[in-house]
Coordinates of C-alpha atoms and ligand atoms in Angstrom, one line a residue:
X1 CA -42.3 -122.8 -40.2
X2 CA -45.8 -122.0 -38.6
X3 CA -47.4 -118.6 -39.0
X4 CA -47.9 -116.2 -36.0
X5 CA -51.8 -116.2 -35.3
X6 CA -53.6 -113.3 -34.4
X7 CA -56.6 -113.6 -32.8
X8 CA -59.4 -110.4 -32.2
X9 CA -62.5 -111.0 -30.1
X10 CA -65.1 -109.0 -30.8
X11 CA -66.6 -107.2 -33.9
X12 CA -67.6 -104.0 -33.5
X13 CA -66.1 -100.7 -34.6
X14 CA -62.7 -101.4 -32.6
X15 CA -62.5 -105.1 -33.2
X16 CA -63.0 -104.3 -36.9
X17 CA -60.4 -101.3 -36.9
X18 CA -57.5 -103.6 -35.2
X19 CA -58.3 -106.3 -37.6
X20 CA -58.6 -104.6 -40.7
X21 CA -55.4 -102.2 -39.6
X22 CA -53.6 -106.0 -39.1
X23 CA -54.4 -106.5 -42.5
X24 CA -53.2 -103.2 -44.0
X25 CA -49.8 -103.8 -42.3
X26 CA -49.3 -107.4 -43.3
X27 CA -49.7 -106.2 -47.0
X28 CA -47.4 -103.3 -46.5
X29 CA -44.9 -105.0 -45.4
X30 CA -45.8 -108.5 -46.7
X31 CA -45.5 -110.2 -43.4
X32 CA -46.5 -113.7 -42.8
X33 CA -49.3 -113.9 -40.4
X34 CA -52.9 -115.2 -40.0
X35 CA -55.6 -113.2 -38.6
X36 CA -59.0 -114.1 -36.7
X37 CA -61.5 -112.4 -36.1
X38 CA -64.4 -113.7 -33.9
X39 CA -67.8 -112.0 -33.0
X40 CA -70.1 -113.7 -31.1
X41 CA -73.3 -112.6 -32.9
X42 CA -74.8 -112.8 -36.4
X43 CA -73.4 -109.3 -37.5
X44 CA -70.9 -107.4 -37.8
X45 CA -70.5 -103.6 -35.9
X46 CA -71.3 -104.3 -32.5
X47 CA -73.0 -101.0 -31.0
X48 CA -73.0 -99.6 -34.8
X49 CA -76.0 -100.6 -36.2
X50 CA -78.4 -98.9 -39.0
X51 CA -81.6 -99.9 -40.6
X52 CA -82.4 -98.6 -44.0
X53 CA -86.2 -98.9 -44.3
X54 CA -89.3 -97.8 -46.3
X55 CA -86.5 -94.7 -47.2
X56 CA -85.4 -93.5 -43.4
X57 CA -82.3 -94.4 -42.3
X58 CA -82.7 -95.3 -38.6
X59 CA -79.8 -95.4 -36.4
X60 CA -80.0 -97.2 -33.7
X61 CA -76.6 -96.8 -32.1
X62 CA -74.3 -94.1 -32.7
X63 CA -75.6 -91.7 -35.2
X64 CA -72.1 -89.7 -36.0
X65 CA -68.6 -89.3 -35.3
X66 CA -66.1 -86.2 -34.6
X67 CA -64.3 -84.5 -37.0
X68 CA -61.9 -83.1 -34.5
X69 CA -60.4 -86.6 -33.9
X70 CA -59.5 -87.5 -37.3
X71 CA -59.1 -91.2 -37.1
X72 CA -62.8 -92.1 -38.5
X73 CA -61.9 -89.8 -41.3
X74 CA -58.6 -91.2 -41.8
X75 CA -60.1 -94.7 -41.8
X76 CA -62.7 -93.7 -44.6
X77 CA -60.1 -92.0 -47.0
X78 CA -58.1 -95.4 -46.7
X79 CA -61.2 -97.6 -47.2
X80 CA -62.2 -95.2 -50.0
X81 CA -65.7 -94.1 -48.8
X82 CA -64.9 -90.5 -47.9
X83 CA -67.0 -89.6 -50.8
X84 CA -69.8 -91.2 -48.3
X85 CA -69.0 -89.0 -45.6
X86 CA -72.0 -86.2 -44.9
X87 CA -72.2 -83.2 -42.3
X88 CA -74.4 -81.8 -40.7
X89 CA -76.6 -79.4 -42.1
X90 CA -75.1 -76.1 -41.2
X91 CA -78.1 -74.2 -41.4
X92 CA -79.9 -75.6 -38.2
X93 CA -76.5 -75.8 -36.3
X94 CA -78.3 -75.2 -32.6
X95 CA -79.3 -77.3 -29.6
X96 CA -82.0 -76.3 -27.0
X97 CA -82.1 -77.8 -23.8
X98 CA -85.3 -78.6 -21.9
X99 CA -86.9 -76.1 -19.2
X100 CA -89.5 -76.4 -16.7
X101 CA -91.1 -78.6 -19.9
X102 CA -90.4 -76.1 -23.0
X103 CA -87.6 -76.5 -25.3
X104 CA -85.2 -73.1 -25.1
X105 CA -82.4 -72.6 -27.2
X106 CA -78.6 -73.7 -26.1
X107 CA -77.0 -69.5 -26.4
X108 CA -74.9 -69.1 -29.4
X109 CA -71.5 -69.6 -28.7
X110 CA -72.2 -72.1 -25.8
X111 CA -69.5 -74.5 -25.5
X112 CA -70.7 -77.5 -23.3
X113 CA -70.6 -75.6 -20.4
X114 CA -69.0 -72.2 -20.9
X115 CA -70.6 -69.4 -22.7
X116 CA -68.0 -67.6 -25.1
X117 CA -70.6 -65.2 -26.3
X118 CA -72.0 -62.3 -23.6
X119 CA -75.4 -61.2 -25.9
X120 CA -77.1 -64.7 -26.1
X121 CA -76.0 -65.5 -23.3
X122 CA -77.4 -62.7 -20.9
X123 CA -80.9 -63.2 -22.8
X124 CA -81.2 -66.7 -22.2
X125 CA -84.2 -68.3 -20.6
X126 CA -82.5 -70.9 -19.3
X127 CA -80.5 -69.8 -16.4
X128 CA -81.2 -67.5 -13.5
X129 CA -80.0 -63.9 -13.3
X130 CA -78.0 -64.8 -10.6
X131 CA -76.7 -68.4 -12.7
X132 CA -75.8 -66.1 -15.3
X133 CA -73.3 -63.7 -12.9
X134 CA -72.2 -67.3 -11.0
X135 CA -71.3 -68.3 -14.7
X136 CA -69.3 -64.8 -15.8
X137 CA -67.7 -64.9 -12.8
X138 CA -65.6 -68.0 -14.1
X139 CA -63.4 -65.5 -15.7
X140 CA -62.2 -64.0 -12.8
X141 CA -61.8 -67.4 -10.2
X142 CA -58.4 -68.3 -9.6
X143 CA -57.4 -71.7 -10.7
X144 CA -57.0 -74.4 -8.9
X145 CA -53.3 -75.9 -8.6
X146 CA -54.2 -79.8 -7.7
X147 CA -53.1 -82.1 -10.3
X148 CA -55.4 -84.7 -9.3
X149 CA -58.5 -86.1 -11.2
X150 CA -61.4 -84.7 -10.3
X151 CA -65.4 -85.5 -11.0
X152 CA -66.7 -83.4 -13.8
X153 CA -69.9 -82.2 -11.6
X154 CA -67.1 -80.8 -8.7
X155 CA -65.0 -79.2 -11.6
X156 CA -68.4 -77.3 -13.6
X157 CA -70.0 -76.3 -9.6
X158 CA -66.6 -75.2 -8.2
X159 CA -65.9 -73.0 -11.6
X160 CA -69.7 -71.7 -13.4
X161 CA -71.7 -72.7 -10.1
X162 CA -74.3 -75.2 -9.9
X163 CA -77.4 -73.8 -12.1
X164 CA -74.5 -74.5 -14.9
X165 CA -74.7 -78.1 -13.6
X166 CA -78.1 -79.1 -13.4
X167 CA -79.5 -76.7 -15.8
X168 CA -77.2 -77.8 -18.5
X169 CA -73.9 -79.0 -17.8
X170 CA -75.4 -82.6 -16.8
X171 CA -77.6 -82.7 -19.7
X172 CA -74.8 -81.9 -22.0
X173 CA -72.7 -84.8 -20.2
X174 CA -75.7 -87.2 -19.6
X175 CA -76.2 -87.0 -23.8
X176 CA -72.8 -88.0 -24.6
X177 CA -71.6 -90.5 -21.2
X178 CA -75.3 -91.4 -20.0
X179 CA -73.4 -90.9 -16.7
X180 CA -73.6 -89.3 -13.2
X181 CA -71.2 -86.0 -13.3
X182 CA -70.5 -86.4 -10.0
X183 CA -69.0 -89.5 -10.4
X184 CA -67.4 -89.2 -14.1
X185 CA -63.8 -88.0 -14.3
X186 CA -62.6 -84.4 -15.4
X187 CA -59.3 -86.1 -17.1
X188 CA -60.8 -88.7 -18.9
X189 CA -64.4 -87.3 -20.0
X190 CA -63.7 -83.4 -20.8
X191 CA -59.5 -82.9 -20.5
X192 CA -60.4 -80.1 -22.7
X193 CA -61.7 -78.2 -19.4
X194 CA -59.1 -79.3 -17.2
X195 CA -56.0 -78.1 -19.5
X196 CA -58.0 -74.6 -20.5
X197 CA -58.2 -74.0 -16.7
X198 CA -54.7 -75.1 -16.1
X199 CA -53.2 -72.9 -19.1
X200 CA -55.4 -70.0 -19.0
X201 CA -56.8 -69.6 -15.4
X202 CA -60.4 -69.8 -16.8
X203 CA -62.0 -71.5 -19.4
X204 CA -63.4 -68.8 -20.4
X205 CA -60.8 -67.2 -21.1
X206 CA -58.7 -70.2 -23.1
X207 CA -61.9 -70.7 -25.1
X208 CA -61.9 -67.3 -26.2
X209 CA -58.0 -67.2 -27.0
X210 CA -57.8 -70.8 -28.7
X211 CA -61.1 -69.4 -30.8
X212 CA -59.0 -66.3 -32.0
X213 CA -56.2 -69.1 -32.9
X214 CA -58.6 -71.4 -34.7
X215 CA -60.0 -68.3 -37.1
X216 CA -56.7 -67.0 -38.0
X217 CA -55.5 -70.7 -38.8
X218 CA -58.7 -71.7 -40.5
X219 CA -58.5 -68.4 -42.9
X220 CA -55.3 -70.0 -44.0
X221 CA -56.8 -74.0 -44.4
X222 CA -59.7 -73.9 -46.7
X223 CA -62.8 -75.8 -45.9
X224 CA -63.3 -78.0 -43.2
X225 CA -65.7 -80.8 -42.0
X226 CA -68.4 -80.1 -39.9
X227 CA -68.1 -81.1 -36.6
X228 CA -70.5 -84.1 -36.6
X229 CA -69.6 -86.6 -39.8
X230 CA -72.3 -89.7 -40.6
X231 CA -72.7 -91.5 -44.1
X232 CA -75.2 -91.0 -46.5
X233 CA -76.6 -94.7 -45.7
X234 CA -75.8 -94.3 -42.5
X235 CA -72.9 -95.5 -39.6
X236 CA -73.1 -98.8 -40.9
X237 CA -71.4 -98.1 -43.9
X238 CA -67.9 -98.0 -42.2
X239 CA -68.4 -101.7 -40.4
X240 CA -69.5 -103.1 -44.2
X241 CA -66.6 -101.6 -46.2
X242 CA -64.3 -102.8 -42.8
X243 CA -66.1 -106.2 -43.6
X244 CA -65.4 -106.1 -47.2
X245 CA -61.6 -105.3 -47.1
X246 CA -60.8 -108.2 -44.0
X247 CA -60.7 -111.4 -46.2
X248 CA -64.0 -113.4 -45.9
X249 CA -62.0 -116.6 -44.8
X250 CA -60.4 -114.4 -41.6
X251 CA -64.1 -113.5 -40.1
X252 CA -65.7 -115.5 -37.7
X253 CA -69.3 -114.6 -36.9
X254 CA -71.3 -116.6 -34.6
X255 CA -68.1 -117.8 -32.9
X256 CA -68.5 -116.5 -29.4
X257 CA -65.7 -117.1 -26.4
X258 CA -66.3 -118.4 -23.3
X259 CA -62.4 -118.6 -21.8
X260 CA -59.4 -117.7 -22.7
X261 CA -56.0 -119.5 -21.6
X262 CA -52.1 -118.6 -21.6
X263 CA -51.0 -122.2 -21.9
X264 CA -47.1 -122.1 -20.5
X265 CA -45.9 -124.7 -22.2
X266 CA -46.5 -124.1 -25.7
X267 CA -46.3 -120.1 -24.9
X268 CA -49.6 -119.5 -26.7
X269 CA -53.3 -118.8 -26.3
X270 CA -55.6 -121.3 -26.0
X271 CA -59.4 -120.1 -26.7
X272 CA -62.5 -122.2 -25.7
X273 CA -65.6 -122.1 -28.3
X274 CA -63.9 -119.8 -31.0
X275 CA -65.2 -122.1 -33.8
X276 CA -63.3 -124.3 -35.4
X277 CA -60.5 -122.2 -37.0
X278 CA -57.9 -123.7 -35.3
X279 CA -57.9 -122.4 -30.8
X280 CA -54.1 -121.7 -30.1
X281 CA -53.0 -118.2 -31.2
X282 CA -49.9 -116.6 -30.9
X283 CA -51.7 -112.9 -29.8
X284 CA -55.1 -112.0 -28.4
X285 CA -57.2 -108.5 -28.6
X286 CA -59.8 -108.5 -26.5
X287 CA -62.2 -106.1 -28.4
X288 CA -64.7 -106.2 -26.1
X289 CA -66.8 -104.0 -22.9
X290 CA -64.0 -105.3 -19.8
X291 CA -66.6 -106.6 -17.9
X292 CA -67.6 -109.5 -21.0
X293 CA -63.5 -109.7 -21.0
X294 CA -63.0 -110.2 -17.3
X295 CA -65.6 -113.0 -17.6
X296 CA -63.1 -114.8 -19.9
X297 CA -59.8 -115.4 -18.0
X298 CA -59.7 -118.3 -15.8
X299 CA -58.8 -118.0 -11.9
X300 CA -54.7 -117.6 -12.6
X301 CA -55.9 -114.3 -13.8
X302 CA -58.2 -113.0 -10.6
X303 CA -56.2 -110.3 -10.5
X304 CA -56.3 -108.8 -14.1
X305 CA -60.1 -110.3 -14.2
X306 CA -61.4 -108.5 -11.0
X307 CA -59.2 -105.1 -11.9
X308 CA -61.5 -105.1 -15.5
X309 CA -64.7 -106.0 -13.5
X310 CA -64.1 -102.0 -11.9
X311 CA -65.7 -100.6 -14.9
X312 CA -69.0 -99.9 -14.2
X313 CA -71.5 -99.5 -17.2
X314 CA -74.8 -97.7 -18.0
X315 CA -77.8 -98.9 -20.4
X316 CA -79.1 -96.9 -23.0
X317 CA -81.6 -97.2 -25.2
X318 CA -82.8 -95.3 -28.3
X319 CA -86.3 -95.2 -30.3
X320 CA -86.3 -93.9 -33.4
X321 CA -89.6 -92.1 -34.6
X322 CA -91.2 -90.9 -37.8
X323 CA -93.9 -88.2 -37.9
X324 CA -95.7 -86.9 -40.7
X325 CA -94.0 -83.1 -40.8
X326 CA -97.2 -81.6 -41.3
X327 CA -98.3 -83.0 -37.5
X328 CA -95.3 -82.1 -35.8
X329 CA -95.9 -78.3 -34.3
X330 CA -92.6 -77.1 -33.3
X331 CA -90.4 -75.6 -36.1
X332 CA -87.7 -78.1 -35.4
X333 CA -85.0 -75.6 -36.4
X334 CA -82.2 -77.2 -34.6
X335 CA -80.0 -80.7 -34.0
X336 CA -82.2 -81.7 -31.0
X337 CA -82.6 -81.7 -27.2
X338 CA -81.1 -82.5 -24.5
X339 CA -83.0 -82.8 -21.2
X340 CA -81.7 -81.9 -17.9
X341 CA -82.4 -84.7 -14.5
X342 CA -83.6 -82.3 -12.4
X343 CA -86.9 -81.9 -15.5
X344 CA -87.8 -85.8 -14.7
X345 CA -88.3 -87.1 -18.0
X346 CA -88.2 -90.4 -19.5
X347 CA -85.4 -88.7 -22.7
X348 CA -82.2 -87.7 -21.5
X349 CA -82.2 -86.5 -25.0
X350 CA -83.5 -86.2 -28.3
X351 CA -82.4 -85.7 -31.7
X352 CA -84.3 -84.3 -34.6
X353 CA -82.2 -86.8 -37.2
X354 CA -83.6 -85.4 -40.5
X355 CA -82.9 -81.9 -39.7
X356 CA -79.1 -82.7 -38.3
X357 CA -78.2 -84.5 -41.6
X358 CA -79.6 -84.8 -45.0
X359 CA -80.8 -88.3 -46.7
X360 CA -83.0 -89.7 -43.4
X361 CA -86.3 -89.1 -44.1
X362 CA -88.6 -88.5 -47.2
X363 CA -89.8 -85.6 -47.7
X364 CA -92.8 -84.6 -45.4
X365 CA -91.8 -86.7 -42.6
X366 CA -89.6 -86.4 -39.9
X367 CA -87.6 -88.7 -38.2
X368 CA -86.4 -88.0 -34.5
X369 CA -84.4 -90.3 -32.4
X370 CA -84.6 -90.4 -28.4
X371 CA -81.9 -91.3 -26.4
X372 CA -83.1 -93.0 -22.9
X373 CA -81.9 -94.3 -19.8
X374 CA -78.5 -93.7 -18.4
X375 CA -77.6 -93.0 -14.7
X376 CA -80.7 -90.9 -14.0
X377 CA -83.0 -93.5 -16.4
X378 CA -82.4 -97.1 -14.7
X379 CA -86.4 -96.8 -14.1
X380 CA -87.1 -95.9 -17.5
X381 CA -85.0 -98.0 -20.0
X382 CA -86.2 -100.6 -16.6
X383 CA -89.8 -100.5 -18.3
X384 CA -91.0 -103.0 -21.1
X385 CA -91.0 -102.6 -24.3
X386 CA -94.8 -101.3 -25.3
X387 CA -94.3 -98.7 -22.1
X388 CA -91.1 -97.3 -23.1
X389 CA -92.3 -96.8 -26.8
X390 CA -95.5 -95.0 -24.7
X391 CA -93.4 -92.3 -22.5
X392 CA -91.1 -91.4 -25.0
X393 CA -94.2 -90.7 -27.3
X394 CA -96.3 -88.8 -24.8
X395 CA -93.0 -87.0 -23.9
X396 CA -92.4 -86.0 -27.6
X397 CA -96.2 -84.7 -27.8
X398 CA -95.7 -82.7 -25.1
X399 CA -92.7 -81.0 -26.2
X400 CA -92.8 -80.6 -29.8
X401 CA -96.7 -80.4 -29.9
X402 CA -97.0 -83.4 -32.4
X403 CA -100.7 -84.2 -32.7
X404 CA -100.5 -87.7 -33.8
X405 CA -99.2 -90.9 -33.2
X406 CA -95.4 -91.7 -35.4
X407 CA -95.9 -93.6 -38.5
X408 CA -92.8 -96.0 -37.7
X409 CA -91.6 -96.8 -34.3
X410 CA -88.0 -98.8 -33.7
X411 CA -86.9 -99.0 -30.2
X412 CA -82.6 -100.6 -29.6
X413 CA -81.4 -101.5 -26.5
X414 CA -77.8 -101.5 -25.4
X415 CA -77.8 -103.1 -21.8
X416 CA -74.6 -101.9 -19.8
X417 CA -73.0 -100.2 -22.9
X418 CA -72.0 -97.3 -21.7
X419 CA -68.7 -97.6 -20.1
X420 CA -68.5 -94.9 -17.4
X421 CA -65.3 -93.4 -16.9
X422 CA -65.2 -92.6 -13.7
X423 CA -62.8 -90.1 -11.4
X424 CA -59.7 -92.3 -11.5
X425 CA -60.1 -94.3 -14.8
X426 CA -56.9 -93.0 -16.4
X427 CA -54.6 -94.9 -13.3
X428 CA -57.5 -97.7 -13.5
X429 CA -56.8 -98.2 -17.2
X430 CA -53.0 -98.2 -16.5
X431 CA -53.3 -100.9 -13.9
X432 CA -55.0 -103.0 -16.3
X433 CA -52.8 -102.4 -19.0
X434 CA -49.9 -103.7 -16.6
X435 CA -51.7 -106.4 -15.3
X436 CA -52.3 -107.4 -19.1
X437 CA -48.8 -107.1 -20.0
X438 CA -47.8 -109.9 -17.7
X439 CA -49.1 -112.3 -20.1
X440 CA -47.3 -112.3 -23.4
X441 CA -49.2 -111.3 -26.5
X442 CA -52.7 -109.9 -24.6
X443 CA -54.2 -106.7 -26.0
X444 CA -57.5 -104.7 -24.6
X445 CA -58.7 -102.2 -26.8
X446 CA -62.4 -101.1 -27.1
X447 CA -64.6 -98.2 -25.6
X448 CA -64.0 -99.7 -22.1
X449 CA -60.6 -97.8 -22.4
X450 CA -59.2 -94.7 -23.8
X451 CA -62.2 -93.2 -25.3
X452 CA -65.9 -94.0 -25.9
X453 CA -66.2 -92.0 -29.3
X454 CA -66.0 -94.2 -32.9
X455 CA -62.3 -91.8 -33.9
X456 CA -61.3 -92.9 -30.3
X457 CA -62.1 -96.9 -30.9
X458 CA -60.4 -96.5 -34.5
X459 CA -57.5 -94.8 -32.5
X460 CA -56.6 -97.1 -30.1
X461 CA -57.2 -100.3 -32.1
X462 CA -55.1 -99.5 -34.4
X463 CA -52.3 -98.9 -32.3
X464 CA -52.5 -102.2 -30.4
X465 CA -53.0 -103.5 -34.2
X466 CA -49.3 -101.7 -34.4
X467 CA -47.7 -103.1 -31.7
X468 CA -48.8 -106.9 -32.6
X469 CA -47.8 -106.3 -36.1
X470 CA -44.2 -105.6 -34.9
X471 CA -44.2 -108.9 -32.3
X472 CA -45.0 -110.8 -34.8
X473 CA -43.1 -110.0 -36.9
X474 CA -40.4 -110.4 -34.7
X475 CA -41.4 -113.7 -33.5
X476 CA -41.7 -114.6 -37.4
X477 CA -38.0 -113.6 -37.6
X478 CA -37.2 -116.0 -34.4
X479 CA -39.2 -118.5 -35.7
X480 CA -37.2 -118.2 -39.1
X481 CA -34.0 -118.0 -37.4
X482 CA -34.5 -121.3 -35.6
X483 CA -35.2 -123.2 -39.0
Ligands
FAD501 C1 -76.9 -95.8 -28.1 C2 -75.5 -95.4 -28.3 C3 -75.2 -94.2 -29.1 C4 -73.9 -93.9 -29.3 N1 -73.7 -92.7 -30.1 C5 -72.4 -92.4 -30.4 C6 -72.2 -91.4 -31.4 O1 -73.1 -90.8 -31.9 N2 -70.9 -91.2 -31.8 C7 -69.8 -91.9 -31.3 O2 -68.7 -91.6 -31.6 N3 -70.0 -92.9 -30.4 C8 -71.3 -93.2 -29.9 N4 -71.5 -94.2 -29.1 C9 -70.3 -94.9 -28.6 C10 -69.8 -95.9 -29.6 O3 -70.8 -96.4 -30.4 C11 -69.2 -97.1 -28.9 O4 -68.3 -96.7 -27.9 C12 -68.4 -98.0 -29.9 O5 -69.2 -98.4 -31.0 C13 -68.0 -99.3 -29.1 O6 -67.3 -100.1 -30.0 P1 -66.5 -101.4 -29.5 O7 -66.0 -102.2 -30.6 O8 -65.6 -101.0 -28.4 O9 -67.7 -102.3 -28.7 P2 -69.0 -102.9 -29.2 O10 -69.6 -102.2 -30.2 O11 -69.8 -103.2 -27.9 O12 -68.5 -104.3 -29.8 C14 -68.2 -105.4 -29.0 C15 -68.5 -106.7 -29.9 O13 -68.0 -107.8 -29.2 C16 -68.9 -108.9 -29.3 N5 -68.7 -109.8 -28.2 C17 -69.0 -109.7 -26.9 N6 -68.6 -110.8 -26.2 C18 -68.0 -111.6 -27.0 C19 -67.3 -112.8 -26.9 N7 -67.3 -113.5 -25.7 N8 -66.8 -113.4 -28.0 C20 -66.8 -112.8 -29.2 N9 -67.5 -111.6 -29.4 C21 -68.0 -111.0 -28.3 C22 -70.3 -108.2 -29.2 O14 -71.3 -109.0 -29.8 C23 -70.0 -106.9 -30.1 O15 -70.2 -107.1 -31.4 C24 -72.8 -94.6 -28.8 C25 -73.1 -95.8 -28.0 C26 -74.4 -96.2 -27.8 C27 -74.7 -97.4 -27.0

């Protein structure tokens, strides 16, 4: 009787999750299967990638992960590294936001877009007297009854006004999708928004009632997580535990795809360039961004192939820094920065990494970490290498008065890595999905999908990991039948 295979393409954090969850199940419930994973590159992690140097730890992709979604949690209690897990460093729990060139302070009690608390709120620099009464005013706008998507740059104008927008709203946005809020969709990117307006008539107002639920719950739970979770080494400590636990003999690095092929008469997948660990699986996850997956299927797939090329993607880039503290002016009390479009600068934003969490940086230095490019930064993240490095330091001068040049320098790129979800993903997803379904045994799963964040990938891997678990297992039991 011949095992199911299972192949996953792709090894980053979702790739890593569906595999490694494949594995969990098959020892669970001892089921007789062979997994695959292939990565086209050297490493493991994908976007997830930190450098321990000289004592910094420098993230050049993602530098945390959300609490509120508890899958990255979940995932580190299973792999046993939740003793690894830090927060942030509650103490310097603010954000400012970039004005006419000076860093002001994000109000206390600022929720993305919506200010919960009326004091720090009224005194704040950052918006207009008449932005601030287009704001308050949310409270009292009727809601709107659509059920449609809508762009998240419509929703924040047509409720807070748009000072809210471009003063902070887009900055907020631009820091966590690198994307256009005019273009980006209200029920993919923030649902949050949509459901308080729906359920409360004003965000506002559902922010301040789901608060008063949250402290009377949370007097009753005992201590929580901060909201932002890393590891002491850094993000990369969650794709080398992954890359312990998956047998060695089941990852294949360096073992790129270039096509991918549903051959009818065998009823399995035939994969071009995946190595030499055997090229006809039973199942295929594509872990991948959908435009590298649309570029595998052959022409009797146009259809799935040209719905995945719809995603559209933004480049990022990020450049860690270290100062000597001693140079760097501004008290850096705070996470970071974010940086409005309307300010033209080269950082959308910036974080101040050896404030936000503990273990970065030796003492008497600082590490920061800018974030550039995006939909308003094509020109910038456009620029080479030695000129990027040089705006982003001038810029940094400028606004934290640093006197000298950084110690350390490490600029990452991540060329169209930033899927943008735009207003109508949700139904473009779903069309995928169907189109996918056609084909026995296909799987999509990665950022491209139904959410960007590391909890999100986790999420959703390990669901499709789920449903190929039971398939084959169910084609096992066919397959035993037979013999
Ligand atoms: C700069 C930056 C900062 C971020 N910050 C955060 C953050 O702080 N918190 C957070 O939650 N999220 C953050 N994100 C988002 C998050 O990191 C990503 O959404 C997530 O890591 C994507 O994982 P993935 O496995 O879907 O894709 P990827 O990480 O892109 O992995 C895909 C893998 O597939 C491989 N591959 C590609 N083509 C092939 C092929 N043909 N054959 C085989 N292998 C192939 C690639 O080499 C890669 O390793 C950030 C993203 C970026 C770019």
């Amino acid at each position: 009787m011949t095992k199911p295979k299972i192949a996953v393409i792709g090894g980053g954090i979702a790739g890593l999750a569906c595999a490694h969850r494949l594995i969990e199940l098959q020892k669970e419930n001892q089921s007789n299967f062979e997994v695959h994973l292939f990565e086209n590159s050297s490493r493991l992690g994908g976007t997830i990638a930190t450098e321990v140097k000289d004592g910094f730890v420098l993230e050049q992709g993602p530098d945390s992960f959300l609490s509120e979604k508890p899958w990255g949690v979940q995932l580190s209690k299973r792999l046993g590294i939740e003793s690894e897990i830090i927060g942030t460093r509650n103490e310097y729990r603010k954000s400012f936001v970039v004005r006419k060139g000076k860093l002001h302070e994000l109000p206390e009690g600022f929720y993305l877009i919506a200010p919960t608390r009326i004091r720090p709120f009224l005194s704040s620099p950052l918006f207009s007297l008449q932005g601030k009464m287009r704001m308050a005013a949310e409270f009292l706008l009727p809601k709107k009854n659509s059920t449609g998507d809508e762009s998240i740059g419509s929703f924040i104008r047509r409720r807070f006004g748009r000072e809210a927008l471009d003063r902070v709203g887009q900055a907020m946005l631009a820091g966590i999708y690198s994307g256009d809020p005019d273009r980006l969709s209200l029920g993919a990117t923030m649902p949050r928004f949509r459901e308080l307006e729906r359920n409360y008539g004003s965000v506002i107002r559902g922010l301040f009632v789901e608060a008063k639920k949250k402290k009377e719950l949370s007097k009753a739970s005992g201590p929580r997580y901060s909201l932002f979770l890393s590891f002491r080494n850094g993000m990369e400590t969650l794709v080398q535990k992954l890359a312990q636990v998956i047998p060695h003999e089941s990852i294949h690095l360096n073992s790129g795809l270039t096509k991918i092929d549903y051959d009818r008469s065998t009823n399995r997948w035939r994969l071009s360039a995946a190595s030499s660990h055997g090229k006809e699986f039973d199942f295929v996850c594509l872990a991948l961004p959908a435009f590298q997956a649309a570029r595998l299927f052959s022409s009797e797939y146009r259809d799935l192939s040209e719905k995945l090329s719809e995603m559209v993607y933004e480049s990022v880039a990020t450049v860690n820094l270290v100062f000597k503290r001693s140079e760097v002016q501004h008290p850096l009390n705070g996470f970071g920065f974010v940086v409005p479009a309307i300010e033209k600068s080269p950082l959308v934003a910036c974080s101040f990494s050896s404030v936000k969490f503990d273990h970065r940086a030796p003492k008497d230095f600082v590490l920061l970490r800018a974030f550039v490019g995006g939909a308003f930064g094509r020109n910038f993240f456009a620029m080479n290498d030695h000129d990027l490095i040089e705006v982003v330091i001038a810029e940094l001068k400028q606004l934290l008065q640093i006197q000298r040049e950084p110690t350390m320098t490490l600029l990452s790129r991540y060329a169209s890595s930033m899927a943008q979800y735009q207003v109508g993903h949700r139904e473009l997803v779903s069309e995928i999905k169907a189109k996918a379904k056609e084909t026995p045994g296909l799987f999509l799963t990665g950022s491209s999908y139904q959410g960007a964040g590391i909890p999100d990938c986790i999420f959703d891997a390990e669901k499709q990991a789920e449903e190929i678990h039971q398939l084959a297992c169910r084609s096992n039991q066919m397959v035993g039948s037979e013999w």
